[in-house]
Amino acid sequence: MSNLKRTPIFSEYEKYGAKTIDFGGWDLPVQFSSIKHEHEVTRTKAGLFDVSHMGEIIVKGPKSLAFLQQMTTNDVAKLSPKRIQYTFMCYPDGGTVDDFVVYMIDEEEYLLVVNAANTDKDYEWLVKNNHYSDAEVTIDNVSKDYAQLALQGPLSEEILQNLTDTNLSEIKFFRFENVALSSIDKPAIVSRTGYTGEDGFEIYIDPSAGPELWNLLLETGKEKGLEPIGLGARDTLRFESNLALYGQELSKDISPIEAGLGFAVKINKQADFIGKQVLQNQVGNGPNRKLVGIEMIDKGIPRHGYAVLKDQEEIGYITSGTQSPTLEKNLGLAMIQTEFAEEGTELTIQVRKRELRAVVVKTPFYKRQK
Amino acid sequence: MNLPEELLYSKDHEWIKKEGNNVRIGITEFAQDELGDIVFIELPEVDDEVSGDEPFGSVESVKTVSELYAPVGGKVVEVNEELEDNPEYVNESPYEKAWMVVVELSDESELDELLTAEQYKAFIEQD
């Protein structure tokens, strides 16, 4: 028997034809029908993802804001209740502990939604760096208290609206509401967020209500073309939209500035957050390396870890790459020396034994029409 | 699972069809199902020598690359050029339209190492 962890939705996978894989210790669906099909369904109609493996950490207490200002790179003071912020925790050397979103519940309570594989590491990092008393700040790993579903794609709002009286059009991008959903007797947090580059929602609910909500959504969305989507398409969708994946575009060795995510690093904020000095220098002097998009000229697909060369010299590596289902091009993201990062620069990718030509292109590769 | 009786199979999930002194090679339905949507195929050229030790090509799905190892050694006499532009044939028709290469056998006894449909079925079921 495997000792992989299972989400509350696991029992429902089989009847939808899921093929599951070990994803960082979790038994999760990589696909239900086919990655290309699921990708297209999400771009043109709507897809439902079980993302219950994501971690949830609650930071609570009167000093929560001050504490989070020290721990994270974005400016938490800009949040107001029911708003959400994308941010990072960094190491003193600027490397990334994790990228995640912060939900402001109220002045004294914040919900951090973090990468599954980083949950324990993040929790320990927060606890280790918390110098406040229990009366001032408490930190709890509450990941087991939530099932999380992502409903993504242009028809998401129409579909979800069938299940609630809350006017979903009033939940703007990166905001959330507490919502009552149809026959489900547990309250849900519904945010307009996602990881696909499409409009859509993420829904947090008590694990006991997870399977019911999963089935209810698929039933009510069926006539609109809603289908369950696996991790394979989740990855190609986020890749086309240039949304970073921790472990590839970000890591303990890659700073958010190098990854081109400076919009969520507020180097001028007053709090002396961890990594500030190094990140300030990277912004001031420009980072030595940079994340760029590349498109293959020769036939071949760039993959994570392949070397990037210029004039026979190694200048970086591919962080993510695939054949883009929407654009039908062989594309990659590459961390390379800044001097070669200009659009139009021709590079060589070491695709196993072959050296193939590629060119630096603009990202994101895909942007939805609004 | 479709496993034609008249074919031989390798533990690397290739099928082998004997045609006189040549063999036609492709990947099995099981293999394409494991890989998912095939988006790119790299094949050798006519006259290339292939052997089991060196990959002779690769099949790429959206997520992964899978090297192709020749189940028998010999010289490539025919390559399915159509696959390059139609990699989805591997998913749609693994035993017909998606044959990959025809190899002229250098040592016919190598065929004895291969599995029958029944043996291959047992092999993938225990896996």
CSV table of C-alpha atoms in Angstrom, one decimal:
chain,number,residue,atom,x,y,z
A,1,MET,CA,0.0,0.0,0.0
A,2,SER,CA,1.2,3.5,-0.7
A,3,ASN,CA,1.4,6.0,2.1
A,4,LEU,CA,0.6,8.9,-0.1
A,5,LYS,CA,-1.6,11.6,1.4
A,6,ARG,CA,-5.1,12.0,0.0
A,7,THR,CA,-7.3,15.0,-0.2
A,8,PRO,CA,-11.0,14.9,0.9
A,9,ILE,CA,-11.9,14.7,-2.8
A,10,PHE,CA,-9.9,11.5,-3.5
A,11,SER,CA,-12.9,9.2,-3.2
A,12,GLU,CA,-14.5,11.0,-6.2
A,13,TYR,CA,-11.6,10.9,-8.6
A,14,GLU,CA,-12.2,7.4,-9.9
A,15,LYS,CA,-15.7,7.9,-11.3
A,16,TYR,CA,-14.4,10.7,-13.4
A,17,GLY,CA,-11.6,8.5,-14.8
A,18,ALA,CA,-8.6,10.1,-13.0
A,19,LYS,CA,-5.1,8.9,-13.5
A,20,THR,CA,-3.2,9.7,-10.3
A,21,ILE,CA,0.4,10.3,-9.5
A,22,ASP,CA,2.7,11.0,-6.6
A,23,PHE,CA,2.9,14.8,-6.4
A,24,GLY,CA,5.1,15.7,-3.6
A,25,GLY,CA,3.8,13.0,-1.4
A,26,TRP,CA,0.2,13.5,-2.4
A,27,ASP,CA,-1.9,11.0,-4.5
A,28,LEU,CA,-3.4,13.5,-7.0
A,29,PRO,CA,-5.0,13.3,-10.5
A,30,VAL,CA,-2.5,14.2,-13.3
A,31,GLN,CA,-5.3,14.0,-15.8
A,32,PHE,CA,-9.0,12.9,-16.2
A,33,SER,CA,-9.4,12.7,-19.9
A,34,SER,CA,-6.3,14.2,-21.6
A,35,ILE,CA,-4.1,17.1,-20.7
A,36,LYS,CA,-4.6,18.9,-24.1
A,37,HIS,CA,-8.4,18.5,-23.9
A,38,GLU,CA,-8.6,19.6,-20.3
A,39,HIS,CA,-6.4,22.6,-21.1
A,40,GLU,CA,-8.7,23.7,-23.9
A,41,VAL,CA,-11.8,23.1,-21.8
A,42,THR,CA,-10.4,25.5,-19.1
A,43,ARG,CA,-9.5,28.1,-21.7
A,44,THR,CA,-12.8,28.0,-23.5
A,45,LYS,CA,-15.4,26.9,-21.0
A,46,ALA,CA,-14.6,26.0,-17.4
A,47,GLY,CA,-12.6,23.4,-15.4
A,48,LEU,CA,-12.8,22.2,-11.9
A,49,PHE,CA,-9.6,21.4,-10.0
A,50,ASP,CA,-9.1,19.7,-6.6
A,51,VAL,CA,-6.4,21.8,-5.0
A,52,SER,CA,-7.0,20.7,-1.4
A,53,HIS,CA,-3.4,19.7,-1.0
A,54,MET,CA,-2.5,23.4,-0.8
A,55,GLY,CA,-1.5,24.5,2.7
A,56,GLU,CA,-3.3,27.0,4.9
A,57,ILE,CA,-1.7,28.8,7.8
A,58,ILE,CA,-3.5,31.3,10.0
A,59,VAL,CA,-1.7,34.2,11.6
A,60,LYS,CA,-3.7,35.8,14.3
A,61,GLY,CA,-3.4,38.4,17.1
A,62,PRO,CA,-3.0,42.2,17.5
A,63,LYS,CA,0.6,42.2,16.2
A,64,SER,CA,-0.2,40.1,13.1
A,65,LEU,CA,0.3,43.0,10.7
A,66,ALA,CA,3.6,44.0,12.1
A,67,PHE,CA,4.8,40.4,12.1
A,68,LEU,CA,3.7,39.8,8.4
A,69,GLN,CA,5.4,43.0,7.4
A,70,GLN,CA,8.6,41.6,8.7
A,71,MET,CA,8.1,38.2,7.1
A,72,THR,CA,6.8,39.0,3.7
A,73,THR,CA,8.0,41.1,0.8
A,74,ASN,CA,4.7,42.8,-0.3
A,75,ASP,CA,3.1,45.6,1.7
A,76,VAL,CA,0.5,43.9,3.9
A,77,ALA,CA,-0.7,47.3,5.1
A,78,LYS,CA,-2.2,47.9,1.7
A,79,LEU,CA,-4.7,45.1,2.4
A,80,SER,CA,-8.2,45.7,3.8
A,81,PRO,CA,-10.6,43.0,5.0
A,82,LYS,CA,-11.7,40.6,2.3
A,83,ARG,CA,-8.8,41.5,0.0
A,84,ILE,CA,-6.0,39.2,-1.1
A,85,GLN,CA,-2.3,39.8,-1.8
A,86,TYR,CA,0.3,37.8,-3.7
A,87,THR,CA,3.6,37.8,-1.8
A,88,PHE,CA,6.9,36.0,-0.9
A,89,MET,CA,8.8,35.0,2.1
A,90,CYS,CA,12.6,35.2,1.5
A,91,TYR,CA,15.8,34.1,3.1
A,92,PRO,CA,18.3,36.7,4.2
A,93,ASP,CA,20.2,36.0,0.9
A,94,GLY,CA,17.1,36.9,-1.1
A,95,GLY,CA,16.3,33.3,-2.1
A,96,THR,CA,12.6,32.4,-1.9
A,97,VAL,CA,11.1,30.4,1.0
A,98,ASP,CA,7.7,30.3,-0.8
A,99,ASP,CA,5.3,32.3,-2.9
A,100,PHE,CA,1.8,32.5,-1.6
A,101,VAL,CA,-1.4,34.5,-1.2
A,102,VAL,CA,-2.5,36.3,2.0
A,103,TYR,CA,-6.2,36.7,2.7
A,104,MET,CA,-7.0,39.4,5.2
A,105,ILE,CA,-9.9,38.2,7.3
A,106,ASP,CA,-9.8,41.2,9.7
A,107,GLU,CA,-7.3,43.5,11.4
A,108,GLU,CA,-6.1,40.7,13.6
A,109,GLU,CA,-6.4,37.6,11.4
A,110,TYR,CA,-4.8,36.6,8.1
A,111,LEU,CA,-5.0,33.4,6.1
A,112,LEU,CA,-1.9,32.3,4.2
A,113,VAL,CA,-2.5,29.9,1.3
A,114,VAL,CA,0.9,28.3,0.6
A,115,ASN,CA,2.3,25.6,-1.7
A,116,ALA,CA,1.5,22.1,-0.5
A,117,ALA,CA,5.1,20.9,-0.5
A,118,ASN,CA,6.3,24.0,1.4
A,119,THR,CA,3.6,24.0,4.1
A,120,ASP,CA,5.7,22.5,6.9
A,121,LYS,CA,8.8,24.5,5.9
A,122,ASP,CA,6.7,27.8,5.8
A,123,TYR,CA,5.1,27.1,9.2
A,124,GLU,CA,8.5,26.4,10.8
A,125,TRP,CA,10.0,29.5,9.2
A,126,LEU,CA,7.2,31.7,10.5
A,127,VAL,CA,7.4,30.2,14.0
A,128,LYS,CA,11.2,30.4,14.1
A,129,ASN,CA,11.1,34.1,13.2
A,130,ASN,CA,8.2,35.1,15.4
A,131,HIS,CA,9.5,37.1,18.4
A,132,TYR,CA,6.1,38.1,19.6
A,133,SER,CA,4.4,36.6,22.6
A,134,ASP,CA,1.4,34.3,22.2
A,135,ALA,CA,-0.9,37.1,23.3
A,136,GLU,CA,0.5,39.2,20.3
A,137,VAL,CA,0.8,36.6,17.5
A,138,THR,CA,-0.3,33.0,17.1
A,139,ILE,CA,0.5,30.9,14.1
A,140,ASP,CA,-1.5,27.8,13.2
A,141,ASN,CA,-1.2,25.3,10.4
A,142,VAL,CA,-4.8,24.6,9.6
A,143,SER,CA,-4.3,22.8,6.3
A,144,LYS,CA,-6.4,19.9,7.4
A,145,ASP,CA,-9.4,22.1,8.0
A,146,TYR,CA,-9.9,23.0,4.4
A,147,ALA,CA,-10.8,21.4,1.2
A,148,GLN,CA,-10.0,23.7,-1.7
A,149,LEU,CA,-11.5,23.6,-5.2
A,150,ALA,CA,-10.6,25.9,-8.1
A,151,LEU,CA,-13.2,26.7,-10.7
A,152,GLN,CA,-11.5,28.3,-13.6
A,153,GLY,CA,-12.4,29.4,-17.1
A,154,PRO,CA,-14.6,32.0,-18.8
A,155,LEU,CA,-17.9,30.3,-17.7
A,156,SER,CA,-16.9,30.0,-14.1
A,157,GLU,CA,-19.0,32.8,-12.8
A,158,GLU,CA,-22.2,31.7,-14.6
A,159,ILE,CA,-21.7,28.1,-13.2
A,160,LEU,CA,-21.0,29.1,-9.6
A,161,GLN,CA,-23.8,31.7,-9.6
A,162,ASN,CA,-26.3,28.7,-10.0
A,163,LEU,CA,-25.3,27.7,-6.4
A,164,THR,CA,-25.6,31.0,-4.5
A,165,ASP,CA,-27.6,34.2,-4.0
A,166,THR,CA,-24.4,36.2,-3.4
A,167,ASN,CA,-23.8,38.4,-6.4
A,168,LEU,CA,-20.5,36.9,-7.7
A,169,SER,CA,-19.9,39.7,-10.1
A,170,GLU,CA,-19.3,41.9,-7.1
A,171,ILE,CA,-16.3,39.8,-6.0
A,172,LYS,CA,-13.6,41.5,-7.9
A,173,PHE,CA,-10.2,40.1,-8.8
A,174,PHE,CA,-8.2,39.2,-5.6
A,175,ARG,CA,-11.1,39.7,-3.2
A,176,PHE,CA,-13.2,37.2,-1.3
A,177,GLU,CA,-16.5,36.7,0.4
A,178,ASN,CA,-18.0,34.3,2.8
A,179,VAL,CA,-20.7,32.6,0.7
A,180,ALA,CA,-23.5,30.1,1.3
A,181,LEU,CA,-23.6,27.5,-1.4
A,182,SER,CA,-26.9,25.8,-2.3
A,183,SER,CA,-27.6,22.7,-0.2
A,184,ILE,CA,-24.2,22.7,1.5
A,185,ASP,CA,-24.5,23.4,5.2
A,186,LYS,CA,-21.0,24.6,5.7
A,187,PRO,CA,-19.9,28.2,4.9
A,188,ALA,CA,-17.4,28.7,2.1
A,189,ILE,CA,-14.8,31.3,1.4
A,190,VAL,CA,-15.0,32.2,-2.3
A,191,SER,CA,-12.2,34.3,-3.8
A,192,ARG,CA,-11.7,35.5,-7.4
A,193,THR,CA,-8.2,34.0,-7.8
A,194,GLY,CA,-6.6,31.2,-9.6
A,195,TYR,CA,-3.5,29.7,-11.3
A,196,THR,CA,-4.6,29.4,-14.9
A,197,GLY,CA,-4.6,32.9,-16.4
A,198,GLU,CA,-8.4,32.7,-16.8
A,199,ASP,CA,-11.2,34.2,-14.8
A,200,GLY,CA,-12.4,32.0,-12.0
A,201,PHE,CA,-12.7,31.3,-8.3
A,202,GLU,CA,-11.1,29.3,-5.5
A,203,ILE,CA,-13.4,27.9,-3.0
A,204,TYR,CA,-12.4,26.9,0.6
A,205,ILE,CA,-14.8,24.7,2.6
A,206,ASP,CA,-14.9,22.2,5.4
A,207,PRO,CA,-13.3,18.9,4.2
A,208,SER,CA,-16.5,17.0,5.1
A,209,ALA,CA,-18.4,19.0,2.5
A,210,GLY,CA,-15.7,18.8,-0.2
A,211,PRO,CA,-16.9,15.7,-2.1
A,212,GLU,CA,-20.5,17.1,-2.1
A,213,LEU,CA,-19.4,20.4,-3.5
A,214,TRP,CA,-17.2,18.8,-6.1
A,215,ASN,CA,-20.1,16.7,-7.4
A,216,LEU,CA,-22.6,19.5,-7.2
A,217,LEU,CA,-20.3,21.8,-9.2
A,218,LEU,CA,-19.7,19.2,-11.9
A,219,GLU,CA,-23.4,18.4,-12.1
A,220,THR,CA,-24.5,22.1,-12.3
A,221,GLY,CA,-21.8,23.0,-14.8
A,222,LYS,CA,-22.2,20.0,-17.0
A,223,GLU,CA,-24.4,21.6,-19.6
A,224,LYS,CA,-21.9,24.5,-19.8
A,225,GLY,CA,-19.1,22.1,-20.6
A,226,LEU,CA,-17.5,22.0,-17.1
A,227,GLU,CA,-15.1,19.1,-16.6
A,228,PRO,CA,-12.7,18.0,-13.9
A,229,ILE,CA,-9.1,19.0,-14.6
A,230,GLY,CA,-5.8,17.4,-13.4
A,231,LEU,CA,-2.4,18.7,-12.5
A,232,GLY,CA,-1.0,18.2,-16.0
A,233,ALA,CA,-3.3,20.9,-17.5
A,234,ARG,CA,-2.9,23.0,-14.3
A,235,ASP,CA,0.8,23.2,-15.1
A,236,THR,CA,0.4,24.0,-18.9
A,237,LEU,CA,-2.2,26.6,-18.1
A,238,ARG,CA,-0.1,28.4,-15.5
A,239,PHE,CA,3.0,28.1,-17.7
A,240,GLU,CA,1.4,29.8,-20.7
A,241,SER,CA,0.3,32.6,-18.4
A,242,ASN,CA,3.8,32.9,-16.9
A,243,LEU,CA,2.6,32.1,-13.3
A,244,ALA,CA,5.6,31.0,-11.3
A,245,LEU,CA,5.9,27.4,-10.0
A,246,TYR,CA,7.9,27.1,-6.8
A,247,GLY,CA,10.7,24.6,-7.4
A,248,GLN,CA,11.1,25.8,-11.0
A,249,GLU,CA,10.8,29.6,-11.5
A,250,LEU,CA,11.3,30.2,-7.7
A,251,SER,CA,13.4,28.3,-5.2
A,252,LYS,CA,15.8,28.9,-2.3
A,253,ASP,CA,18.4,29.8,-4.9
A,254,ILE,CA,16.2,32.1,-7.0
A,255,SER,CA,14.9,35.5,-5.7
A,256,PRO,CA,11.6,37.0,-6.7
A,257,ILE,CA,13.4,39.8,-8.4
A,258,GLU,CA,15.4,37.4,-10.6
A,259,ALA,CA,12.1,35.7,-11.4
A,260,GLY,CA,10.7,39.0,-12.7
A,261,LEU,CA,8.2,39.2,-9.8
A,262,GLY,CA,9.3,42.6,-8.4
A,263,PHE,CA,5.7,43.8,-8.4
A,264,ALA,CA,5.2,41.9,-5.2
A,265,VAL,CA,8.5,43.0,-3.5
A,266,LYS,CA,8.1,46.4,-1.9
A,267,ILE,CA,11.7,47.4,-1.3
A,268,ASN,CA,10.6,50.8,0.0
A,269,LYS,CA,8.3,49.6,2.6
A,270,GLN,CA,9.4,50.7,6.1
A,271,ALA,CA,9.5,47.3,7.8
A,272,ASP,CA,12.9,45.6,7.7
A,273,PHE,CA,11.6,42.4,6.1
A,274,ILE,CA,13.9,39.3,5.7
A,275,GLY,CA,16.0,39.5,2.6
A,276,LYS,CA,15.3,43.3,2.1
A,277,GLN,CA,18.9,44.3,1.7
A,278,VAL,CA,19.8,41.8,-1.0
A,279,LEU,CA,16.5,42.4,-2.9
A,280,GLN,CA,17.1,46.2,-2.7
A,281,ASN,CA,20.5,45.7,-4.2
A,282,GLN,CA,19.1,43.4,-7.0
A,283,VAL,CA,16.5,46.1,-7.8
A,284,GLY,CA,19.0,48.9,-7.6
A,285,ASN,CA,21.8,47.3,-9.7
A,286,GLY,CA,19.6,45.0,-11.8
A,287,PRO,CA,19.9,41.2,-11.1
A,288,ASN,CA,22.7,39.3,-12.7
A,289,ARG,CA,20.3,36.8,-14.2
A,290,LYS,CA,16.7,37.0,-15.3
A,291,LEU,CA,13.8,34.9,-16.2
A,292,VAL,CA,12.9,35.1,-19.9
A,293,GLY,CA,10.5,33.4,-22.3
A,294,ILE,CA,12.0,31.4,-25.1
A,295,GLU,CA,10.5,29.9,-28.3
A,296,MET,CA,12.2,27.1,-30.1
A,297,ILE,CA,13.3,27.8,-33.7
A,298,ASP,CA,14.5,24.2,-34.3
A,299,LYS,CA,12.2,21.3,-33.7
A,300,GLY,CA,12.3,20.1,-30.1
A,301,ILE,CA,10.7,20.8,-26.7
A,302,PRO,CA,12.7,22.6,-23.9
A,303,ARG,CA,12.3,20.9,-20.5
A,304,HIS,CA,13.1,21.8,-16.9
A,305,GLY,CA,16.8,21.6,-16.3
A,306,TYR,CA,18.1,21.7,-19.9
A,307,ALA,CA,21.1,24.0,-20.3
A,308,VAL,CA,20.9,27.3,-22.2
A,309,LEU,CA,24.0,28.2,-24.2
A,310,LYS,CA,25.3,31.2,-26.0
A,311,ASP,CA,28.4,30.8,-28.2
A,312,GLN,CA,29.1,27.4,-26.6
A,313,GLU,CA,29.1,28.9,-23.1
A,314,GLU,CA,26.4,27.9,-20.6
A,315,ILE,CA,24.5,31.0,-19.6
A,316,GLY,CA,21.5,29.5,-17.7
A,317,TYR,CA,18.9,26.8,-17.7
A,318,ILE,CA,15.3,26.1,-18.5
A,319,THR,CA,13.0,26.3,-15.5
A,320,SER,CA,9.8,25.1,-17.3
A,321,GLY,CA,9.0,24.1,-20.8
A,322,THR,CA,6.4,22.3,-22.9
A,323,GLN,CA,4.5,22.4,-26.1
A,324,SER,CA,1.9,25.1,-25.4
A,325,PRO,CA,-1.5,23.6,-26.1
A,326,THR,CA,-3.1,27.0,-26.8
A,327,LEU,CA,-0.4,28.4,-29.0
A,328,GLU,CA,1.0,25.1,-30.4
A,329,LYS,CA,4.5,26.3,-30.1
A,330,ASN,CA,7.4,24.8,-28.2
A,331,LEU,CA,8.1,27.3,-25.4
A,332,GLY,CA,10.1,27.6,-22.3
A,333,LEU,CA,11.0,29.8,-19.4
A,334,ALA,CA,14.7,30.2,-18.8
A,335,MET,CA,16.8,31.7,-16.0
A,336,ILE,CA,19.7,33.2,-17.9
A,337,GLN,CA,22.4,35.9,-17.5
A,338,THR,CA,20.8,39.3,-17.9
A,339,GLU,CA,23.1,40.4,-20.8
A,340,PHE,CA,21.4,37.8,-23.0
A,341,ALA,CA,17.8,38.5,-21.9
A,342,GLU,CA,16.8,40.9,-24.5
A,343,GLU,CA,13.9,40.0,-26.7
A,344,GLY,CA,15.0,38.6,-30.1
A,345,THR,CA,18.3,37.2,-28.8
A,346,GLU,CA,19.1,33.9,-30.3
A,347,LEU,CA,20.2,31.2,-27.9
A,348,THR,CA,21.0,27.5,-28.0
A,349,ILE,CA,19.2,24.9,-25.9
A,350,GLN,CA,20.8,21.6,-25.1
A,351,VAL,CA,18.0,19.2,-25.7
A,352,ARG,CA,19.5,16.0,-24.5
A,353,LYS,CA,22.3,15.3,-27.1
A,354,ARG,CA,21.3,18.0,-29.6
A,355,GLU,CA,21.9,21.7,-29.6
A,356,LEU,CA,18.8,23.5,-30.9
A,357,ARG,CA,18.2,27.1,-31.6
A,358,ALA,CA,15.7,29.2,-29.7
A,359,VAL,CA,14.9,32.9,-29.4
A,360,VAL,CA,14.0,35.1,-26.5
A,361,VAL,CA,10.3,36.2,-26.6
A,362,LYS,CA,7.9,38.2,-24.6
A,363,THR,CA,6.0,36.8,-21.7
A,364,PRO,CA,3.3,35.9,-20.8
A,365,PHE,CA,2.9,33.6,-23.8
A,366,TYR,CA,-0.8,33.8,-23.4
A,367,LYS,CA,-3.1,36.5,-22.1
A,368,ARG,CA,-6.9,36.2,-22.0
A,369,GLN,CA,-9.1,38.6,-23.8
A,370,LYS,CA,-11.1,40.7,-21.3
B,1,MET,CA,-6.2,-3.2,-23.5
B,2,ASN,CA,-5.6,-4.0,-27.2
B,3,LEU,CA,-2.7,-6.4,-27.6
B,4,PRO,CA,-2.7,-7.9,-31.1
B,5,GLU,CA,-1.7,-11.6,-30.9
B,6,GLU,CA,0.5,-11.6,-34.0
B,7,LEU,CA,2.9,-9.0,-32.5
B,8,LEU,CA,5.9,-9.4,-30.2
B,9,TYR,CA,6.5,-7.1,-27.3
B,10,SER,CA,9.4,-5.7,-25.4
B,11,LYS,CA,9.6,-4.8,-21.7
B,12,ASP,CA,10.2,-1.2,-22.8
B,13,HIS,CA,6.6,-1.2,-24.1
B,14,GLU,CA,7.3,-1.5,-27.8
B,15,TRP,CA,5.6,-3.8,-30.3
B,16,ILE,CA,7.5,-5.6,-33.0
B,17,LYS,CA,6.0,-7.0,-36.2
B,18,LYS,CA,8.1,-9.5,-38.1
B,19,GLU,CA,8.1,-8.9,-41.9
B,20,GLY,CA,10.5,-11.3,-43.5
B,21,ASN,CA,14.0,-10.3,-42.4
B,22,ASN,CA,12.8,-6.9,-41.2
B,23,VAL,CA,10.8,-5.8,-38.2
B,24,ARG,CA,8.4,-2.9,-37.9
B,25,ILE,CA,8.5,-1.2,-34.5
B,26,GLY,CA,6.1,1.1,-32.6
B,27,ILE,CA,5.0,1.6,-29.0
B,28,THR,CA,2.1,-0.2,-27.4
B,29,GLU,CA,-1.3,1.0,-26.5
B,30,PHE,CA,-0.3,0.7,-22.8
B,31,ALA,CA,2.7,3.0,-23.4
B,32,GLN,CA,0.7,5.7,-25.2
B,33,ASP,CA,-1.9,5.6,-22.5
B,34,GLU,CA,0.8,6.0,-19.8
B,35,LEU,CA,2.4,8.9,-21.6
B,36,GLY,CA,-0.8,10.8,-22.4
B,37,ASP,CA,-1.1,13.2,-25.4
B,38,ILE,CA,1.9,12.8,-27.6
B,39,VAL,CA,3.1,16.1,-29.0
B,40,PHE,CA,6.5,15.4,-30.4
B,41,ILE,CA,8.4,12.5,-31.9
B,42,GLU,CA,12.1,12.2,-32.8
B,43,LEU,CA,13.0,9.3,-35.1
B,44,PRO,CA,16.3,8.1,-36.6
B,45,GLU,CA,17.1,8.3,-40.3
B,46,VAL,CA,17.2,5.6,-42.9
B,47,ASP,CA,20.5,3.7,-42.8
B,48,ASP,CA,21.2,4.6,-39.2
B,49,GLU,CA,22.2,1.6,-37.1
B,50,VAL,CA,20.2,1.0,-34.0
B,51,SER,CA,20.9,-1.2,-31.0
B,52,GLY,CA,19.3,-1.8,-27.6
B,53,ASP,CA,22.0,0.2,-25.8
B,54,GLU,CA,21.5,3.6,-27.4
B,55,PRO,CA,18.2,5.4,-27.7
B,56,PHE,CA,17.2,5.7,-31.3
B,57,GLY,CA,14.6,8.4,-30.8
B,58,SER,CA,12.1,9.8,-28.4
B,59,VAL,CA,8.5,10.3,-27.8
B,60,GLU,CA,7.3,13.4,-25.9
B,61,SER,CA,4.0,14.0,-24.3
B,62,VAL,CA,2.9,17.3,-22.8
B,63,LYS,CA,4.6,16.4,-19.5
B,64,THR,CA,7.5,14.1,-20.3
B,65,VAL,CA,10.1,12.7,-22.6
B,66,SER,CA,10.4,9.0,-23.1
B,67,GLU,CA,13.4,7.6,-25.0
B,68,LEU,CA,12.9,4.9,-27.5
B,69,TYR,CA,15.3,1.9,-27.2
B,70,ALA,CA,15.5,-0.6,-30.1
B,71,PRO,CA,14.2,-4.0,-29.0
B,72,VAL,CA,16.5,-5.5,-31.7
B,73,GLY,CA,19.7,-4.4,-33.4
B,74,GLY,CA,20.0,-3.6,-37.1
B,75,LYS,CA,19.8,-1.0,-39.8
B,76,VAL,CA,16.9,1.3,-40.3
B,77,VAL,CA,15.4,0.8,-43.7
B,78,GLU,CA,12.2,2.8,-43.4
B,79,VAL,CA,11.0,5.7,-41.1
B,80,ASN,CA,7.4,6.9,-40.7
B,81,GLU,CA,7.9,10.5,-41.8
B,82,GLU,CA,4.2,11.2,-41.3
B,83,LEU,CA,4.5,10.9,-37.6
B,84,GLU,CA,6.6,14.0,-37.3
B,85,ASP,CA,3.7,16.1,-38.3
B,86,ASN,CA,1.0,13.9,-36.8
B,87,PRO,CA,2.3,12.8,-33.4
B,88,GLU,CA,-1.3,12.2,-32.2
B,89,TYR,CA,-1.3,9.1,-34.4
B,90,VAL,CA,0.5,7.4,-31.5
B,91,ASN,CA,-2.5,8.0,-29.3
B,92,GLU,CA,-5.1,7.3,-32.0
B,93,SER,CA,-3.6,4.3,-33.7
B,94,PRO,CA,-0.6,2.9,-31.9
B,95,TYR,CA,-0.4,-0.4,-33.9
B,96,GLU,CA,-1.3,0.9,-37.4
B,97,LYS,CA,-0.7,4.5,-38.3
B,98,ALA,CA,1.9,5.1,-35.6
B,99,TRP,CA,4.5,2.5,-36.6
B,100,MET,CA,7.9,4.2,-36.2
B,101,VAL,CA,10.7,2.4,-38.0
B,102,VAL,CA,11.4,-0.7,-40.0
B,103,VAL,CA,14.7,-2.3,-39.1
B,104,GLU,CA,16.6,-4.9,-41.0
B,105,LEU,CA,17.5,-7.5,-38.4
B,106,SER,CA,21.2,-8.2,-37.8
B,107,ASP,CA,20.6,-11.1,-35.5
B,108,GLU,CA,17.3,-12.9,-35.8
B,109,SER,CA,17.8,-14.8,-32.5
B,110,GLU,CA,17.3,-11.5,-30.7
B,111,LEU,CA,13.6,-12.0,-31.4
B,112,ASP,CA,13.6,-14.9,-29.0
B,113,GLU,CA,14.1,-12.5,-26.1
B,114,LEU,CA,10.8,-10.7,-26.8
B,115,LEU,CA,7.5,-11.4,-25.2
B,116,THR,CA,4.3,-12.8,-26.7
B,117,ALA,CA,1.0,-10.8,-26.3
B,118,GLU,CA,0.1,-13.0,-23.3
B,119,GLN,CA,3.5,-12.6,-21.6
B,120,TYR,CA,3.4,-8.9,-22.2
B,121,LYS,CA,-0.1,-8.7,-20.7
B,122,ALA,CA,1.2,-10.5,-17.6
B,123,PHE,CA,4.2,-8.2,-17.5
B,124,ILE,CA,2.1,-5.0,-17.4
B,125,GLU,CA,-0.4,-6.3,-15.0
B,126,GLN,CA,2.2,-7.2,-12.4
B,127,ASP,CA,3.8,-3.8,-12.9
